[in-house]
């Protein structure tokens, strides 16, 4: 699917491109019963003409912001220990909590949809 959008914000051109749609159902395993919850998640890639350290998020929208490079992402998913540091707070994240499908052994992790979208975005770079 190729469809790009352009958005103007504070005199900057921002390119927003759909990456993928991911449908999630719970439970996934029919032995646990028929699916009771369903969600559709849309993933987008946004190209912003700023350096990473120039981007800030509102504290009401996110607890912290961490930038992850393509090589760091692959290290995390392969099980290598990586520490990620928050952009604007004195906060360190042990990447083990991000490894694998949620919930992982730490009851955290990322969703299968996030893994697919991130793979597609990084492969297109």
Short mmCIF file of C-alpha atoms in Angstrom, two decimals:
data_model
loop_
_atom_site.label_atom_id
_atom_site.label_comp_id
_atom_site.label_asym_id
_atom_site.label_seq_id
_atom_site.Cartn_x
_atom_site.Cartn_y
_atom_site.Cartn_z
CA UNK A 1 0.00 0.00 0.00
CA UNK A 2 1.61 3.27 -1.09
CA UNK A 3 -0.11 6.39 0.14
CA UNK A 4 1.72 9.39 1.56
CA UNK A 5 0.25 12.41 3.26
CA UNK A 6 1.83 15.77 3.83
CA UNK A 7 1.01 17.84 6.88
CA UNK A 8 2.25 21.32 7.74
CA UNK A 9 3.01 22.06 11.40
CA UNK A 10 4.84 25.15 12.70
CA UNK A 11 6.19 25.90 9.20
CA UNK A 12 7.53 22.34 8.83
CA UNK A 13 6.49 19.79 6.23
CA UNK A 14 5.80 16.45 7.90
CA UNK A 15 5.34 13.32 5.81
CA UNK A 16 2.93 10.74 7.25
CA UNK A 17 2.82 7.34 5.55
CA UNK A 18 0.68 4.34 6.50
CA UNK A 19 2.88 1.33 7.32
CA UNK A 20 0.43 -1.46 8.12
CA UNK A 21 -2.82 -2.41 9.81
CA UNK A 22 -2.76 -5.11 12.47
CA UNK A 23 -5.77 -6.94 13.83
CA UNK A 24 -5.53 -8.26 17.36
CA UNK A 25 -7.89 -10.71 19.06
CA UNK A 26 -7.94 -12.02 22.62
CA UNK A 27 -7.65 -14.81 23.46
CA UNK A 28 -5.66 -16.03 20.49
CA UNK A 29 -5.86 -19.65 21.60
CA UNK A 30 -9.26 -21.29 20.95
CA UNK A 31 -8.62 -23.66 23.87
CA UNK A 32 -9.23 -20.59 26.07
CA UNK A 33 -12.51 -19.85 24.34
CA UNK A 34 -13.76 -17.78 21.44
CA UNK A 35 -12.21 -14.31 20.99
CA UNK A 36 -13.86 -11.79 23.33
CA UNK A 37 -11.84 -8.69 22.45
CA UNK A 38 -10.76 -7.43 19.07
CA UNK A 39 -8.78 -4.41 18.03
CA UNK A 40 -7.46 -2.90 14.84
CA UNK A 41 -4.21 -0.97 15.16
CA UNK A 42 -3.00 1.35 12.41
CA UNK A 43 0.74 2.06 12.23
CA UNK A 44 2.12 5.15 10.52
CA UNK A 45 5.59 6.45 9.81
CA UNK A 46 6.12 10.20 10.30
CA UNK A 47 9.17 11.95 8.87
CA UNK A 48 9.77 15.12 10.86
CA UNK A 49 12.47 17.60 9.75
CA UNK A 50 14.03 17.84 13.23
CA UNK A 51 16.91 16.17 14.99
CA UNK A 52 15.91 13.59 17.60
CA UNK A 53 17.08 15.76 20.51
CA UNK A 54 14.89 18.64 19.28
CA UNK A 55 11.65 16.63 19.60
CA UNK A 56 9.74 16.88 22.88
CA UNK A 57 6.56 15.17 24.03
CA UNK A 58 4.01 16.47 26.50
CA UNK A 59 4.30 14.81 29.90
CA UNK A 60 0.53 14.27 29.80
CA UNK A 61 0.91 12.11 26.67
CA UNK A 62 3.92 9.96 27.56
CA UNK A 63 6.00 9.23 30.65
CA UNK A 64 9.26 9.27 28.72
CA UNK A 65 10.67 9.34 25.20
CA UNK A 66 13.43 6.97 24.10
CA UNK A 67 14.92 6.90 20.61
CA UNK A 68 15.94 3.45 19.37
CA UNK A 69 18.19 3.02 16.35
CA UNK A 70 17.82 0.18 13.88
CA UNK A 71 20.89 -1.59 15.30
CA UNK A 72 19.65 -1.16 18.90
CA UNK A 73 16.24 -2.59 17.93
CA UNK A 74 17.84 -5.68 16.39
CA UNK A 75 20.05 -6.13 19.48
CA UNK A 76 17.00 -5.90 21.75
CA UNK A 77 15.00 -8.44 19.76
CA UNK A 78 17.95 -10.86 19.56
CA UNK A 79 18.19 -10.90 23.36
CA UNK A 80 21.29 -8.75 23.76
CA UNK A 81 21.26 -6.55 26.86
CA UNK A 82 20.86 -2.88 25.95
CA UNK A 83 20.15 0.09 28.20
CA UNK A 84 18.01 2.87 26.74
CA UNK A 85 18.10 6.37 28.19
CA UNK A 86 15.18 8.78 28.27
CA UNK A 87 15.59 11.95 26.19
CA UNK A 88 14.54 14.54 28.75
CA UNK A 89 14.54 12.72 32.09
CA UNK A 90 17.12 10.90 34.14
CA UNK A 91 15.57 7.52 33.36
CA UNK A 92 17.16 4.26 32.19
CA UNK A 93 15.22 1.34 30.69
CA UNK A 94 16.53 -2.21 30.67
CA UNK A 95 15.71 -3.44 27.17
CA UNK A 96 14.82 -6.94 28.45
CA UNK A 97 11.31 -5.62 29.15
CA UNK A 98 10.93 -4.93 25.40
CA UNK A 99 12.04 -8.34 24.15
CA UNK A 100 9.51 -10.55 22.50
CA UNK A 101 5.76 -10.52 22.27
CA UNK A 102 3.76 -9.04 25.14
CA UNK A 103 3.42 -10.39 27.72
CA UNK A 104 6.95 -11.70 27.94
CA UNK A 105 8.48 -13.23 31.08
CA UNK A 106 8.46 -9.74 32.62
CA UNK A 107 4.74 -9.28 31.79
CA UNK A 108 5.75 -6.54 29.40
CA UNK A 109 7.12 -6.58 25.88
CA UNK A 110 5.74 -5.19 22.66
CA UNK A 111 2.81 -6.41 20.62
CA UNK A 112 3.18 -8.55 17.55
CA UNK A 113 1.81 -5.59 15.58
CA UNK A 114 4.61 -3.35 16.85
CA UNK A 115 7.22 -5.93 15.83
CA UNK A 116 5.77 -6.18 12.31
CA UNK A 117 5.45 -2.40 11.88
CA UNK A 118 8.95 -1.72 13.21
CA UNK A 119 10.42 -4.38 10.92
CA UNK A 120 8.66 -2.83 7.90
CA UNK A 121 9.80 0.70 8.80
CA UNK A 122 13.42 -0.29 9.43
CA UNK A 123 13.59 -2.39 6.28
CA UNK A 124 12.46 0.59 4.20
CA UNK A 125 15.25 2.85 5.53
#
